[in-house]
Coordinates of C-alpha atoms and ligand atoms in Angstrom, one line a residue:
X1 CA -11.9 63.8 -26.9
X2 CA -11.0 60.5 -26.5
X3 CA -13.0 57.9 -28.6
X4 CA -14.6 58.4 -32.1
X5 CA -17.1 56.9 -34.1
X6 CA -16.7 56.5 -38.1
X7 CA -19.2 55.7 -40.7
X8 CA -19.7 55.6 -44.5
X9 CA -23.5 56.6 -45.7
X10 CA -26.1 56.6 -48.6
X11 CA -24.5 55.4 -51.9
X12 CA -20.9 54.4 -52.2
X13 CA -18.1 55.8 -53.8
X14 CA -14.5 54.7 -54.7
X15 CA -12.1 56.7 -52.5
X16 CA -13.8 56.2 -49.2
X17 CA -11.7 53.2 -47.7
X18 CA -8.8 55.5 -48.5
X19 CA -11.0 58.1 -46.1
X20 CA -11.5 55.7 -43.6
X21 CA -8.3 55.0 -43.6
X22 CA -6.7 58.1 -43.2
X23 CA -9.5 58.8 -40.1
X24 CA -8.4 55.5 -38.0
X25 CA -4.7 56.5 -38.8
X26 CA -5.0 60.1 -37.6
X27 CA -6.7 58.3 -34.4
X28 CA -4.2 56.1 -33.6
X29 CA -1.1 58.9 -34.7
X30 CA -2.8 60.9 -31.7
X31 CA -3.7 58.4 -29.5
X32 CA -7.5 58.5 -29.9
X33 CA -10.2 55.3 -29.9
X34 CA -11.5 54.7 -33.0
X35 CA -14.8 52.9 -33.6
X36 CA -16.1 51.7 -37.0
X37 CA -19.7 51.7 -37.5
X38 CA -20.7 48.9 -40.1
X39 CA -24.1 49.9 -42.2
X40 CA -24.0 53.6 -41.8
X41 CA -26.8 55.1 -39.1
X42 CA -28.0 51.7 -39.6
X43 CA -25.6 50.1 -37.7
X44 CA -25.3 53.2 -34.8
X45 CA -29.2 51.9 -34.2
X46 CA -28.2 48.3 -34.2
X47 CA -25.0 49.0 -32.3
X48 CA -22.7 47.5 -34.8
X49 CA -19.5 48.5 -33.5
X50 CA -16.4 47.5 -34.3
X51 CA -12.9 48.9 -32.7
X52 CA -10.2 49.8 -35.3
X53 CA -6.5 49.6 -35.2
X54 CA -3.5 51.1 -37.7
X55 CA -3.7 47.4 -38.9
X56 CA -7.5 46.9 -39.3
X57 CA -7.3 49.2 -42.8
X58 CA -4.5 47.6 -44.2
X59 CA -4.7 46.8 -48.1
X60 CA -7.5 48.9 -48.6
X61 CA -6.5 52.6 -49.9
X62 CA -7.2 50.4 -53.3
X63 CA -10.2 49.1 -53.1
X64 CA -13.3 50.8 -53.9
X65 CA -16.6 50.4 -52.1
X66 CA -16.1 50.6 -48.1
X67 CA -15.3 48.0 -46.0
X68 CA -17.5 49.3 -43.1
X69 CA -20.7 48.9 -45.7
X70 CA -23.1 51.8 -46.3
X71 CA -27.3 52.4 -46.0
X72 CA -29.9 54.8 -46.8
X73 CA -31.4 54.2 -43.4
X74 CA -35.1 54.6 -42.6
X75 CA -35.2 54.5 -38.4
X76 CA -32.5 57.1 -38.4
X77 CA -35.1 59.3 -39.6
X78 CA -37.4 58.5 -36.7
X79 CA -36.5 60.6 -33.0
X80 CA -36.6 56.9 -31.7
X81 CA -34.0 55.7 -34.0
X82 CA -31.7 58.4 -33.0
X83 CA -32.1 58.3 -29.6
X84 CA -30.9 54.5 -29.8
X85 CA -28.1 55.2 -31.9
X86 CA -27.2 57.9 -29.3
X87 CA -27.2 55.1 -26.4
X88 CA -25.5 52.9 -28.3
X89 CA -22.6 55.8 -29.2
X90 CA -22.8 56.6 -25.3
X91 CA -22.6 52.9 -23.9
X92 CA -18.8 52.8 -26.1
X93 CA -18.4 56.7 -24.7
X94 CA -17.8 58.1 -27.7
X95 CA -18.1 61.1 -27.7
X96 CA -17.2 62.6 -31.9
X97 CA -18.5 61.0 -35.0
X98 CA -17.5 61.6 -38.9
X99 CA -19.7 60.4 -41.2
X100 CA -18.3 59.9 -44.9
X101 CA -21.0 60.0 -47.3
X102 CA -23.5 63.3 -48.7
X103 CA -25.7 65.5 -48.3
X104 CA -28.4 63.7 -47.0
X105 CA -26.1 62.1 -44.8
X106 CA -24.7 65.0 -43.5
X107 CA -28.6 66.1 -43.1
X108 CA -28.5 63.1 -40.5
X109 CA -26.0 63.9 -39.0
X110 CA -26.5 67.8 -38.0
X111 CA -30.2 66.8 -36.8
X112 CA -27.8 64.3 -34.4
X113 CA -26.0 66.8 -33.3
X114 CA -29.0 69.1 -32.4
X115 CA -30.7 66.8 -30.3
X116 CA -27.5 65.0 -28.8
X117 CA -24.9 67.1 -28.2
X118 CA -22.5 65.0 -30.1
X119 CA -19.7 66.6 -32.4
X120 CA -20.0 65.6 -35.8
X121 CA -17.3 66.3 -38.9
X122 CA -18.6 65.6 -42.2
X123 CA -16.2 64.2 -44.9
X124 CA -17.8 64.5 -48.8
X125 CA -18.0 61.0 -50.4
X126 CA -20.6 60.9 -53.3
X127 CA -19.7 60.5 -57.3
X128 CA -22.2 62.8 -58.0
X129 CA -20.2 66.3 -56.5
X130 CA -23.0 67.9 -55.8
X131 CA -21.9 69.3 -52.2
X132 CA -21.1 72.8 -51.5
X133 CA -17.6 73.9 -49.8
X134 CA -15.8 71.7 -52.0
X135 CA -14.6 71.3 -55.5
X136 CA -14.2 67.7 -55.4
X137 CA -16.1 65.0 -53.5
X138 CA -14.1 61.4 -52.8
X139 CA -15.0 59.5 -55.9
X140 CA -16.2 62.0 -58.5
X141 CA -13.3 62.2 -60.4
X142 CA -13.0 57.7 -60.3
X143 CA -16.5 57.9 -61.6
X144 CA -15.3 60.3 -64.4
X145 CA -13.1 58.1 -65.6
X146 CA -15.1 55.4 -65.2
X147 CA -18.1 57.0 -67.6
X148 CA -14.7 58.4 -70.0
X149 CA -13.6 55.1 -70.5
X150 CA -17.1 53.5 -71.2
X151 CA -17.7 56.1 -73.5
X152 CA -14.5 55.5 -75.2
X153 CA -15.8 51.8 -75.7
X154 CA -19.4 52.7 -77.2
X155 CA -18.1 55.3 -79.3
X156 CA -15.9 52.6 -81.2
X157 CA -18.7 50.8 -82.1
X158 CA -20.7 54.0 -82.7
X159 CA -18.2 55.0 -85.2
X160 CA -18.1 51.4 -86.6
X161 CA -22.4 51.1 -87.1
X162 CA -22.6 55.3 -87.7
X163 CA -24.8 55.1 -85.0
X164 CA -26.0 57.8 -82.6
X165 CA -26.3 56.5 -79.0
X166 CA -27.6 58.4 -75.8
X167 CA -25.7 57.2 -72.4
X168 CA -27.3 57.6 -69.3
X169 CA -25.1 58.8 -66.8
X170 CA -25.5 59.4 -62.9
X171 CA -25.3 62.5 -61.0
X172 CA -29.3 63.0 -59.1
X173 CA -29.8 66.3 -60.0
X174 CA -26.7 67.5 -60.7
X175 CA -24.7 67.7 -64.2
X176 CA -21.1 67.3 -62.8
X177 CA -20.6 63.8 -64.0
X178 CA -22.6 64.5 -67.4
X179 CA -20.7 67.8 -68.2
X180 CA -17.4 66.9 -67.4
X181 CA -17.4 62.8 -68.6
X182 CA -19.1 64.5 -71.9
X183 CA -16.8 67.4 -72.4
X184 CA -13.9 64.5 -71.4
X185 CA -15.5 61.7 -74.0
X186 CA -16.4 64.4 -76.8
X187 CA -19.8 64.0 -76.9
X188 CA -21.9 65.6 -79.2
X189 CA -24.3 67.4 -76.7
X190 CA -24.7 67.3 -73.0
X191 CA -28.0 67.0 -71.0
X192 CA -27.7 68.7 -67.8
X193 CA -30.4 68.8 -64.8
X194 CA -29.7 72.7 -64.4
X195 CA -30.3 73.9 -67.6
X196 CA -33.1 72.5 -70.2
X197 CA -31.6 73.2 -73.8
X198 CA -34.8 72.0 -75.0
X199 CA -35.8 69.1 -77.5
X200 CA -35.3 71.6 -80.6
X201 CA -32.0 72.3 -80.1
X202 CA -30.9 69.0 -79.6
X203 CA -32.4 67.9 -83.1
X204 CA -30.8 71.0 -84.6
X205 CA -27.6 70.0 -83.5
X206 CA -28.0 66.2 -84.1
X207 CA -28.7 67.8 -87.9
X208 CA -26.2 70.2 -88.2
X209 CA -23.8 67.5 -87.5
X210 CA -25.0 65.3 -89.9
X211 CA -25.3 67.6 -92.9
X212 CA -21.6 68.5 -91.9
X213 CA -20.6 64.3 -92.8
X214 CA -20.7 63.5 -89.1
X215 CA -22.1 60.1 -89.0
X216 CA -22.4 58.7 -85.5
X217 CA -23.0 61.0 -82.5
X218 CA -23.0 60.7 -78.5
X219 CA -25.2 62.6 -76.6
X220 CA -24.4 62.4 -72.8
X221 CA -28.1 62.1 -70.5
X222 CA -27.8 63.2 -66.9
X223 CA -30.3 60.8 -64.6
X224 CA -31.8 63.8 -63.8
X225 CA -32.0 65.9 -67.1
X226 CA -35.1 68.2 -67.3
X227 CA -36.6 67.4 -70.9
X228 CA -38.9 65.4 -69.4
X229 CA -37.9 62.5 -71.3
X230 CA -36.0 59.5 -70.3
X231 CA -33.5 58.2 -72.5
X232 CA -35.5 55.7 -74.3
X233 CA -38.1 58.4 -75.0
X234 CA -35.5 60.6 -76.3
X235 CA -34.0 57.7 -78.7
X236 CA -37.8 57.2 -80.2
X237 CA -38.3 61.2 -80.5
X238 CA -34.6 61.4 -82.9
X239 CA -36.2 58.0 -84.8
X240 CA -39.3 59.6 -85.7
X241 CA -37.6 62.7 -86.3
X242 CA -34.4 61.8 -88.0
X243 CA -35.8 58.1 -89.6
X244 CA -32.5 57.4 -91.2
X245 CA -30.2 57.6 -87.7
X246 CA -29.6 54.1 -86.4
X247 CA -30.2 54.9 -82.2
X248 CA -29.1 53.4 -79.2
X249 CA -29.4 53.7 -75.6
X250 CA -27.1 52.5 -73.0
X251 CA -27.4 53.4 -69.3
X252 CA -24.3 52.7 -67.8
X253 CA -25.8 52.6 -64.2
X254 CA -23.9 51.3 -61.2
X255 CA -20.7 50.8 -62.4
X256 CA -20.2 54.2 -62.0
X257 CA -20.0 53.7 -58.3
X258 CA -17.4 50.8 -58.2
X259 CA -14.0 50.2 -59.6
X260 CA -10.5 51.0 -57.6
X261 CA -10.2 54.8 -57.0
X262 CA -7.7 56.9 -58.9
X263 CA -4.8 58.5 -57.3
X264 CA -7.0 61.7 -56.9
X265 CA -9.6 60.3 -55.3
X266 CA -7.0 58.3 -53.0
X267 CA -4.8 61.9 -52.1
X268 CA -8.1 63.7 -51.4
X269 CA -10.2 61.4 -49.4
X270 CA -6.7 60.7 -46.8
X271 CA -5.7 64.6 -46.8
X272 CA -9.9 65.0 -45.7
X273 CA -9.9 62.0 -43.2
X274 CA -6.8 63.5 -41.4
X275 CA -8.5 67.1 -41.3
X276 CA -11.4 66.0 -40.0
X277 CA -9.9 64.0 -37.1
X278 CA -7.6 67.2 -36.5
X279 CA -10.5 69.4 -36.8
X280 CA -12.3 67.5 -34.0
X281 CA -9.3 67.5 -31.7
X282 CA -9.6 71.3 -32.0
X283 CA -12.9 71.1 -31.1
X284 CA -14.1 72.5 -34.4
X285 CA -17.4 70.6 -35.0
X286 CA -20.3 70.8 -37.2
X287 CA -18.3 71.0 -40.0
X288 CA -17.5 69.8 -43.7
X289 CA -13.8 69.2 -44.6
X290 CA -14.0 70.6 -48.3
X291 CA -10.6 70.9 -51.1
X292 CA -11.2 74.4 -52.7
X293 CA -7.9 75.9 -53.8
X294 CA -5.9 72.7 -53.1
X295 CA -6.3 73.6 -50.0
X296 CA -8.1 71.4 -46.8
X297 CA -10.9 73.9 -46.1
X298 CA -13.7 73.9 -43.2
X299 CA -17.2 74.5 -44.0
X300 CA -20.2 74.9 -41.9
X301 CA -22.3 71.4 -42.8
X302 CA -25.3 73.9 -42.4
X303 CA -24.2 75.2 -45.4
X304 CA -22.4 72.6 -47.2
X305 CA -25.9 70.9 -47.1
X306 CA -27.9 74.7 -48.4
X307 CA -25.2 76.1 -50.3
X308 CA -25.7 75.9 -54.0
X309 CA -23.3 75.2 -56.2
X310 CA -23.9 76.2 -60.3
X311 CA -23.3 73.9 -63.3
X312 CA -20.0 75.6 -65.0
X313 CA -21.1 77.3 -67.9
X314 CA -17.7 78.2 -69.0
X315 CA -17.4 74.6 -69.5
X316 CA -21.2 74.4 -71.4
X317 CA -20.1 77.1 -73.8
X318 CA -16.6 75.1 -74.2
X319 CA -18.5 71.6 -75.5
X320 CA -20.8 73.7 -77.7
X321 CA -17.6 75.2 -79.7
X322 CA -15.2 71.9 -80.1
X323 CA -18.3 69.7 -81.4
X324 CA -19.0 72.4 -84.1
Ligands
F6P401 O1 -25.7 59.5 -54.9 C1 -25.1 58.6 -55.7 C2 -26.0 57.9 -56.6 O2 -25.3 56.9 -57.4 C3 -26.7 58.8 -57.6 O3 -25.9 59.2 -58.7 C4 -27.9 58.0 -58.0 O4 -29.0 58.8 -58.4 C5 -28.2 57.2 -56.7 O5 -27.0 57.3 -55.9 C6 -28.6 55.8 -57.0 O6 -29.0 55.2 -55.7 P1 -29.1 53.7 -55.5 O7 -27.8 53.1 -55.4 O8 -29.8 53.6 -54.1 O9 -29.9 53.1 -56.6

Protein backbone atom coordinates (compact mmCIF):
# COMPACT_ATOMS: atom_id res chain seq x y z
CA UNK A 1 0.00 0.00 0.00
CA UNK A 2 1.67 2.98 -0.82
CA UNK A 3 -0.64 5.93 -1.86
CA UNK A 4 -4.25 6.79 -0.65
CA UNK A 5 -6.96 8.72 -1.73
CA UNK A 6 -9.32 10.75 0.89
CA UNK A 7 -12.60 12.30 0.47
CA UNK A 8 -15.56 13.98 2.35
CA UNK A 9 -19.25 13.12 0.80
CA UNK A 10 -23.00 14.10 0.80
CA UNK A 11 -23.81 16.64 3.52
CA UNK A 12 -21.23 18.03 5.87
CA UNK A 13 -20.69 17.73 9.27
CA UNK A 14 -18.53 19.54 11.99
CA UNK A 15 -15.81 16.99 13.04
CA UNK A 16 -14.67 15.88 9.61
CA UNK A 17 -11.48 18.26 9.08
CA UNK A 18 -10.53 16.76 12.42
CA UNK A 19 -10.97 13.23 10.36
CA UNK A 20 -9.20 14.28 7.65
CA UNK A 21 -6.76 15.30 9.62
CA UNK A 22 -6.07 12.42 11.59
CA UNK A 23 -6.09 10.29 7.96
CA UNK A 24 -3.18 12.51 6.31
CA UNK A 25 -1.33 12.29 9.69
CA UNK A 26 -1.54 8.53 10.12
CA UNK A 27 -0.20 8.62 6.27
CA UNK A 28 2.57 10.59 6.73
CA UNK A 29 3.40 8.79 10.58
CA UNK A 30 3.80 5.57 8.32
CA UNK A 31 5.22 6.78 5.37
CA UNK A 32 2.25 6.58 3.06
CA UNK A 33 1.11 9.15 -0.04
CA UNK A 34 -1.77 10.80 0.74
CA UNK A 35 -4.08 12.38 -1.85
CA UNK A 36 -7.07 14.78 -1.11
CA UNK A 37 -9.96 14.55 -3.33
CA UNK A 38 -11.73 18.05 -3.47
CA UNK A 39 -15.75 17.64 -4.18
CA UNK A 40 -16.29 14.19 -3.06
CA UNK A 41 -16.74 11.41 -6.13
CA UNK A 42 -17.21 14.60 -7.85
CA UNK A 43 -13.86 15.52 -7.88
CA UNK A 44 -12.43 11.50 -8.39
CA UNK A 45 -14.48 12.07 -11.96
CA UNK A 46 -12.94 15.43 -12.60
CA UNK A 47 -9.55 14.32 -11.15
CA UNK A 48 -9.33 16.94 -8.57
CA UNK A 49 -6.34 15.84 -6.76
CA UNK A 50 -4.53 17.44 -4.52
CA UNK A 51 -1.27 15.87 -2.46
CA UNK A 52 -1.30 16.36 1.31
CA UNK A 53 1.41 16.89 3.83
CA UNK A 54 1.50 16.85 7.91
CA UNK A 55 1.39 20.63 7.25
CA UNK A 56 -1.44 20.95 4.60
CA UNK A 57 -4.21 20.30 7.71
CA UNK A 58 -2.74 22.60 9.98
CA UNK A 59 -5.38 24.92 11.99
CA UNK A 60 -8.11 22.87 11.07
CA UNK A 61 -9.20 20.27 13.88
CA UNK A 62 -11.43 23.52 14.68
CA UNK A 63 -13.12 24.30 12.04
CA UNK A 64 -16.26 22.83 10.89
CA UNK A 65 -17.24 22.09 7.31
CA UNK A 66 -14.27 20.32 5.35
CA UNK A 67 -11.65 21.85 3.68
CA UNK A 68 -11.65 19.29 0.79
CA UNK A 69 -15.51 20.41 -0.03
CA UNK A 70 -18.27 17.74 -0.20
CA UNK A 71 -21.16 16.65 -3.17
CA UNK A 72 -24.08 14.52 -3.65
CA UNK A 73 -22.67 13.53 -7.05
CA UNK A 74 -24.88 12.47 -9.96
CA UNK A 75 -22.11 10.81 -12.64
CA UNK A 76 -20.83 8.75 -9.80
CA UNK A 77 -23.90 7.00 -10.11
CA UNK A 78 -23.39 6.23 -13.75
CA UNK A 79 -20.76 2.97 -14.65
CA UNK A 80 -19.13 5.74 -16.89
CA UNK A 81 -18.51 8.01 -14.06
CA UNK A 82 -16.88 5.42 -12.12
CA UNK A 83 -14.89 4.03 -14.53
CA UNK A 84 -13.30 7.68 -14.91
CA UNK A 85 -12.91 8.25 -11.39
CA UNK A 86 -11.07 4.80 -11.39
CA UNK A 87 -8.49 6.15 -14.20
CA UNK A 88 -8.13 9.14 -12.62
CA UNK A 89 -7.34 7.09 -8.99
CA UNK A 90 -5.00 4.79 -11.23
CA UNK A 91 -3.11 7.60 -13.25
CA UNK A 92 -1.88 8.96 -9.29
CA UNK A 93 -1.54 4.93 -8.52
CA UNK A 94 -3.44 4.97 -5.68
CA UNK A 95 -4.39 2.15 -4.84
CA UNK A 96 -6.85 2.68 -1.12
CA UNK A 97 -9.56 5.22 -0.65
CA UNK A 98 -11.57 6.43 2.68
CA UNK A 99 -14.35 8.18 2.09
CA UNK A 100 -15.81 10.38 5.15
CA UNK A 101 -19.33 11.01 4.80
CA UNK A 102 -22.74 8.32 5.09
CA UNK A 103 -24.49 5.90 4.07
CA UNK A 104 -25.16 6.74 0.73
CA UNK A 105 -21.67 7.49 0.39
CA UNK A 106 -20.49 4.49 1.59
CA UNK A 107 -23.21 2.94 -1.03
CA UNK A 108 -20.76 4.60 -3.55
CA UNK A 109 -18.18 3.48 -2.43
CA UNK A 110 -18.70 -0.47 -2.07
CA UNK A 111 -20.27 -0.51 -5.69
CA UNK A 112 -16.43 1.05 -6.42
CA UNK A 113 -14.93 -1.45 -4.89
CA UNK A 114 -16.95 -4.20 -6.74
CA UNK A 115 -16.23 -3.23 -9.99
CA UNK A 116 -12.58 -1.89 -9.43
CA UNK A 117 -10.87 -3.74 -7.17
CA UNK A 118 -9.96 -0.77 -5.06
CA UNK A 119 -9.90 -1.01 -1.10
CA UNK A 120 -12.14 1.20 0.40
CA UNK A 121 -12.48 2.17 4.49
CA UNK A 122 -15.43 4.07 5.30
CA UNK A 123 -15.34 6.65 8.18
CA UNK A 124 -19.08 7.82 9.57
CA UNK A 125 -19.54 11.62 9.13
CA UNK A 126 -23.26 12.63 9.03
CA UNK A 127 -25.23 14.72 11.97
CA UNK A 128 -27.99 12.72 11.45
CA UNK A 129 -26.33 9.13 13.22
CA UNK A 130 -28.25 7.10 11.44
CA UNK A 131 -25.33 4.49 10.47
CA UNK A 132 -25.07 1.13 11.89
CA UNK A 133 -21.75 -0.21 13.66
CA UNK A 134 -21.43 2.86 15.53
CA UNK A 135 -22.91 4.73 18.38
CA UNK A 136 -21.70 8.00 17.28
CA UNK A 137 -21.23 9.46 13.83
CA UNK A 138 -18.52 12.64 13.52
CA UNK A 139 -20.76 15.60 14.09
CA UNK A 140 -23.90 14.21 15.75
CA UNK A 141 -23.19 15.18 19.07
CA UNK A 142 -21.93 19.20 17.54
CA UNK A 143 -25.27 19.23 15.92
CA UNK A 144 -26.91 18.30 19.42
CA UNK A 145 -25.59 20.98 20.87
CA UNK A 146 -26.17 23.14 18.26
CA UNK A 147 -30.25 22.32 18.16
CA UNK A 148 -29.83 22.40 22.59
CA UNK A 149 -28.62 25.69 22.44
CA UNK A 150 -31.18 27.09 19.83
CA UNK A 151 -33.68 25.63 21.76
CA UNK A 152 -32.51 27.16 24.87
CA UNK A 153 -32.89 30.61 22.94
CA UNK A 154 -36.64 30.05 21.72
CA UNK A 155 -37.72 28.73 24.78
CA UNK A 156 -36.86 32.18 26.50
CA UNK A 157 -39.04 33.91 24.48
CA UNK A 158 -41.57 30.99 24.61
CA UNK A 159 -41.65 31.38 28.25
CA UNK A 160 -41.74 35.18 27.87
CA UNK A 161 -45.04 35.26 25.08
CA UNK A 162 -46.52 31.73 26.74
CA UNK A 163 -46.23 30.58 23.48
CA UNK A 164 -46.06 26.97 22.21
CA UNK A 165 -43.55 26.64 19.30
CA UNK A 166 -42.76 23.47 17.15
CA UNK A 167 -38.83 23.39 15.91
CA UNK A 168 -38.00 21.53 13.06
CA UNK A 169 -35.03 19.63 13.47
CA UNK A 170 -32.85 17.52 10.96
CA UNK A 171 -32.13 13.88 11.07
CA UNK A 172 -33.74 12.28 7.26
CA UNK A 173 -35.42 9.56 8.68
CA UNK A 174 -34.06 9.14 11.73
CA UNK A 175 -35.01 10.63 15.36
CA UNK A 176 -31.48 10.72 16.87
CA UNK A 177 -31.12 14.44 16.72
CA UNK A 178 -34.94 14.99 17.62
CA UNK A 179 -34.94 12.58 20.61
CA UNK A 180 -31.82 13.37 22.14
CA UNK A 181 -31.76 17.56 21.41
CA UNK A 182 -35.50 17.24 22.85
CA UNK A 183 -34.89 15.03 25.78
CA UNK A 184 -31.51 17.57 26.23
CA UNK A 185 -33.75 20.94 25.65
CA UNK A 186 -36.95 19.62 27.70
CA UNK A 187 -39.25 19.72 25.26
CA UNK A 188 -42.65 18.92 25.72
CA UNK A 189 -43.10 16.09 23.16
CA UNK A 190 -40.88 14.57 20.62
CA UNK A 191 -41.76 13.65 16.98
CA UNK A 192 -39.84 10.81 15.78
CA UNK A 193 -39.76 9.22 12.09
CA UNK A 194 -39.77 5.59 13.73
CA UNK A 195 -42.70 5.83 15.70
CA UNK A 196 -46.03 7.87 14.86
CA UNK A 197 -47.58 8.81 18.40
CA UNK A 198 -50.40 10.09 16.39
CA UNK A 199 -52.09 13.65 16.21
CA UNK A 200 -54.36 12.67 19.37
CA UNK A 201 -51.90 12.19 21.64
CA UNK A 202 -50.02 15.06 20.93
CA UNK A 203 -53.22 17.43 21.56
CA UNK A 204 -53.73 15.39 24.75
CA UNK A 205 -50.51 16.13 25.98
CA UNK A 206 -50.41 19.83 24.70
CA UNK A 207 -53.85 19.88 27.11
CA UNK A 208 -52.80 18.05 29.93
CA UNK A 209 -50.05 20.43 30.22
CA UNK A 210 -52.00 23.33 30.02
CA UNK A 211 -54.69 22.41 32.51
CA UNK A 212 -51.62 21.63 34.85
CA UNK A 213 -50.65 25.84 34.59
CA UNK A 214 -48.01 25.11 31.95
CA UNK A 215 -48.16 28.00 29.70
CA UNK A 216 -45.70 27.74 26.85
CA UNK A 217 -44.58 24.37 25.39
CA UNK A 218 -41.87 22.93 22.77
CA UNK A 219 -42.60 20.22 20.74
CA UNK A 220 -39.42 18.93 18.98
CA UNK A 221 -40.39 17.92 14.79
CA UNK A 222 -38.01 15.39 13.18
CA UNK A 223 -37.65 16.39 9.15
CA UNK A 224 -38.94 13.22 8.69
CA UNK A 225 -41.70 12.62 11.40
CA UNK A 226 -44.49 10.35 10.09
CA UNK A 227 -47.83 12.38 11.04
CA UNK A 228 -48.03 13.36 7.71
CA UNK A 229 -47.94 16.91 8.56
CA UNK A 230 -45.17 19.39 8.20
CA UNK A 231 -44.66 21.69 10.89
CA UNK A 232 -46.70 24.55 9.67
CA UNK A 233 -49.68 22.09 9.21
CA UNK A 234 -49.21 20.91 12.63
CA UNK A 235 -49.01 24.69 14.11
CA UNK A 236 -52.67 25.28 12.18
CA UNK A 237 -54.11 21.77 13.48
CA UNK A 238 -53.16 22.98 17.64
CA UNK A 239 -54.77 26.69 16.47
CA UNK A 240 -57.92 25.26 15.41
CA UNK A 241 -57.82 22.91 18.00
CA UNK A 242 -56.56 24.72 21.04
CA UNK A 243 -57.78 28.64 19.68
CA UNK A 244 -56.40 30.25 22.74
CA UNK A 245 -52.43 28.83 22.36
CA UNK A 246 -50.31 31.48 20.66
CA UNK A 247 -48.06 29.03 17.94
CA UNK A 248 -45.00 29.23 16.36
CA UNK A 249 -42.85 27.43 14.01
CA UNK A 250 -39.18 27.68 13.57
CA UNK A 251 -37.18 25.31 11.45
CA UNK A 252 -33.72 25.69 12.44
CA UNK A 253 -32.40 24.16 9.16
CA UNK A 254 -28.72 24.28 8.21
CA UNK A 255 -27.15 25.52 10.92
CA UNK A 256 -27.32 22.38 12.30
CA UNK A 257 -24.55 21.33 9.97
CA UNK A 258 -22.05 24.20 10.69
CA UNK A 259 -20.38 25.61 13.72
CA UNK A 260 -16.78 24.42 15.25
CA UNK A 261 -17.01 20.78 16.43
CA UNK A 262 -16.97 19.94 20.11
CA UNK A 263 -14.28 18.12 21.74
CA UNK A 264 -16.32 14.83 21.11
CA UNK A 265 -16.77 15.14 17.83
CA UNK A 266 -12.91 16.32 17.45
CA UNK A 267 -11.57 12.90 19.81
CA UNK A 268 -13.83 10.66 17.68
CA UNK A 269 -13.41 11.70 14.14
CA UNK A 270 -9.07 11.58 14.74
CA UNK A 271 -9.20 8.13 16.88
CA UNK A 272 -11.52 6.91 13.37
CA UNK A 273 -9.18 8.63 10.76
CA UNK A 274 -6.13 6.81 12.41
CA UNK A 275 -8.13 3.34 12.40
CA UNK A 276 -9.01 3.52 9.14
CA UNK A 277 -5.56 4.29 7.74
CA UNK A 278 -4.22 1.43 10.17
CA UNK A 279 -6.97 -0.74 9.10
CA UNK A 280 -5.92 -0.44 5.40
CA UNK A 281 -2.26 -1.06 6.07
CA UNK A 282 -3.57 -4.37 7.44
CA UNK A 283 -5.19 -4.96 4.46
CA UNK A 284 -8.59 -4.97 6.23
CA UNK A 285 -10.91 -3.34 3.53
CA UNK A 286 -14.44 -2.86 2.94
CA UNK A 287 -15.00 -1.69 6.15
CA UNK A 288 -16.64 0.94 8.57
CA UNK A 289 -14.48 2.25 11.44
CA UNK A 290 -17.40 2.46 14.14
CA UNK A 291 -17.02 3.70 18.36
CA UNK A 292 -19.30 1.12 20.10
CA UNK A 293 -18.01 0.55 23.71
CA UNK A 294 -15.45 3.42 23.46
CA UNK A 295 -13.83 1.27 21.59
CA UNK A 296 -12.44 1.70 17.62
CA UNK A 297 -14.53 -1.12 16.15
CA UNK A 298 -14.57 -2.54 12.40
CA UNK A 299 -17.71 -3.09 10.64
CA UNK A 300 -18.49 -4.71 7.31
CA UNK A 301 -19.73 -1.39 5.20
CA UNK A 302 -22.18 -4.12 3.71
CA UNK A 303 -23.71 -3.92 6.81
CA UNK A 304 -23.06 -0.61 8.25
CA UNK A 305 -25.06 0.53 5.07
CA UNK A 306 -28.23 -2.64 5.87
CA UNK A 307 -27.92 -2.84 9.48
CA UNK A 308 -30.74 -1.13 11.32
CA UNK A 309 -30.37 0.58 14.05
CA UNK A 310 -33.75 1.32 16.54
CA UNK A 311 -34.78 4.75 18.00
CA UNK A 312 -34.04 4.26 21.94
CA UNK A 313 -37.14 3.75 23.60
CA UNK A 314 -35.71 3.76 26.99
CA UNK A 315 -35.01 7.23 26.20
CA UNK A 316 -38.92 7.82 24.57
CA UNK A 317 -40.33 6.45 27.84
CA UNK A 318 -37.74 8.83 29.83
CA UNK A 319 -39.12 12.30 28.06
CA UNK A 320 -42.70 11.13 28.58
CA UNK A 321 -42.14 10.95 32.56
CA UNK A 322 -39.96 14.26 33.27
CA UNK A 323 -42.59 16.51 31.14
CA UNK A 324 -45.46 15.13 33.30
O1 LIG B 1 -27.68 14.04 5.98
C1 LIG B 1 -27.50 15.29 6.55
C2 LIG B 1 -28.64 16.20 6.24
O2 LIG B 1 -28.39 17.46 6.84
C3 LIG B 1 -30.02 15.68 6.66
O3 LIG B 1 -30.27 15.84 8.03
C4 LIG B 1 -30.92 16.49 5.77
O4 LIG B 1 -32.12 15.79 5.51
C5 LIG B 1 -30.12 16.64 4.50
O5 LIG B 1 -28.76 16.39 4.85
C6 LIG B 1 -30.21 17.99 3.84
O6 LIG B 1 -29.51 17.94 2.65
P1 LIG B 1 -29.09 19.23 1.80
O7 LIG B 1 -27.96 19.90 2.52
O8 LIG B 1 -28.67 18.67 0.50
O9 LIG B 1 -30.29 20.12 1.74
Amino acid sequence: LKKIAVLTSGGDAPGMNAAIRAVVRTCVYHGIVCIGVRRGYKGMVDGDFVEMHARSVNNIINKGGTMLHSARCKEFMTKEGRKQAFENLSKESVNALIVIGGDGSFKGALRFNAEFGISVMGIPGTIDNDIYGTTHTIGYDTALNTVVEAIDKIRDTAFSHDRLFFVEVMGRDAGYIALNAGVGAGAEEILVPEENLGLDRLLESLKRSRNSGKMSSIVVVAEGDKTGKSVFELKEYVEQNMPDYDVRVSVLGHIQRGGTPSCFDRVLASRMGVRAVESLLESRGGYMVGILDDSMELTPLEKAIKGHSSINEDLLRVSDIITV
